[in-house]
Amino acid sequence: MASIPESFENNNNNKNPISLDHIIPPDFKNILKLPTSHIWTPSPDDHHPLTNNSEPVPIVDLASPDALALTAKASEKWGIFHVTNHGIPVNLLSEVEVQTRKLFELPVSQKLLAVRSPEGLTGYGLARMSPYFPKQMWHEGFTIMGSADHHARQLWPHGHHITFCTVMDEYQKQLKALTERIIGLLFKSLGLTQDDVKWLKPKNGSITSQAVLQLNSYPVCPDPGHAMGLAPHTDTTLLTLLYQSNTSGLEVLDDSNGWVTVQPLPGALVVNIGDLMHIISNGRFKSVLHKAVVNQTHHRISLAYFYGPPMDAKVSPAMKLVDPDHPPLYRPVTWKGYLDAKKKDFYKALGSIKYDVNDKNECN
Ligand SMILES: C=C1C[C@]23C[C@@]1(O)CC[C@H]2[C@@]12CCC[C@@](C)(C(=O)O1)[C@H]2[C@@H]3C(=O)O
Ligand SMILES: O=C(O)CCC(=O)C(=O)O
Ligand SMILES: [Fe+2]
């Protein structure tokens, strides 16, 4: 079986190997006019208007007795919501923000020492979806899986990496527990027990889940109206927990209202349902299209914690949610298989695993 990082890697035998142009960010600080390479070519989804009239993205107070019902409602209607009273200390959130800014404020020459390799998952570079778009995004990222030690030593060779690593370790530990708690709530609201999703548990020998921490940076942009921070996408995972600090930029596409800004809520985290959770819920929970826009005055950062099942687990609509009135919508797929489907056609991956109405339905 492939090791964890290998499962995420770009395949060397890939007919379209990733070029360094799709990994190495420019020196944003020294760009005074938006280069042609970054003048965004809008996709059909970008043409929806930005609305100010929509109701705001819901807030779920995890300490409330209604947390279960509110989580289910927000996941069905929006696929995204804020959580408050989540138990992650405010000072840990401030500390991860300080460390993230410290990283992205390093000189470009220093950041390039920790650049992600074409085959690798972790390190500094452009978003992994960059090769699927004709233009570059106004974004740089740093991806961590487990310990950040290897790449952090390259950024800060004289021992200054230690605080960064300690803070990121603690953040990942606390976010893992919180994510598992929210996933538990989501399954419970669907009427699923641990036993109903036991196929999500690893086969003997492998570890229980895969998690990736992605630090996102959107530098100040000379022409934000023509640039894109992070192109419209859905997250592939079960669940993403996002800390967006206090600068807005995250937008979600609402079917009836167009793009809606997810205004930062001090101290709150944003929960985002991923494609794999949408599949397990047999389409009940929405996996929402979202993007990040940039601005001319504030350097925005965000931290996205992606949580997925073990790489070898086949994900499919839960049996309990399937009956003659609700036939299974999707074929079983592993996370790796799903990432490969995105590589083939970024916006049609879910469609590619959808059962044809004429198919004989099978479920797990
Ligand atoms: C676990 C993962 C989700 C992600 C791909 C990755 O392997 C690591 C980076 C993640 C990220 C962050 C920015 C947006 C995104 C679409 C991308 O290009 O890389 C997500 C990926 C995803 O949700 O598929
Ligand atoms: O920066 C943001 O607000 C969005 C980040 C995001 O969507 C991602 O990392 O997948
Ligand atoms: Fe995302």
Short mmCIF file of C-alpha atoms and ligand atoms in Angstrom, two decimals, residues 216 218 230 233 235 242 250 290 292 300 302 304 306, ligand 2:
data_model
loop_
_atom_site.label_atom_id
_atom_site.label_comp_id
_atom_site.label_asym_id
_atom_site.label_seq_id
_atom_site.Cartn_x
_atom_site.Cartn_y
_atom_site.Cartn_z
CA ASN A 216 -2.61 30.28 2.98
CA TYR A 218 -2.86 36.37 0.00
CA LEU A 230 -7.97 30.92 -4.64
CA HIS A 233 -13.35 24.87 -5.65
CA ASP A 235 -12.65 20.70 -0.68
CA LEU A 242 -10.70 27.13 8.58
CA LEU A 250 -13.74 33.92 1.72
CA HIS A 290 -15.97 28.59 -2.42
CA ALA A 292 -10.83 33.49 -1.80
CA ARG A 300 -4.70 38.18 4.40
CA SER A 302 -5.85 31.73 6.60
CA ALA A 304 -7.15 25.31 6.58
CA PHE A 306 -8.19 19.22 6.04
O1 LIG B 2 -8.48 31.40 2.59
C1 LIG B 2 -9.65 31.06 2.60
O2 LIG B 2 -10.53 31.72 3.16
C2 LIG B 2 -10.09 29.80 1.89
C3 LIG B 2 -9.06 28.72 1.91
C4 LIG B 2 -9.53 27.47 1.24
O3 LIG B 2 -10.60 27.40 0.69
C5 LIG B 2 -8.67 26.26 1.24
O4 LIG B 2 -7.54 26.33 1.76
O5 LIG B 2 -9.14 25.23 0.73
#
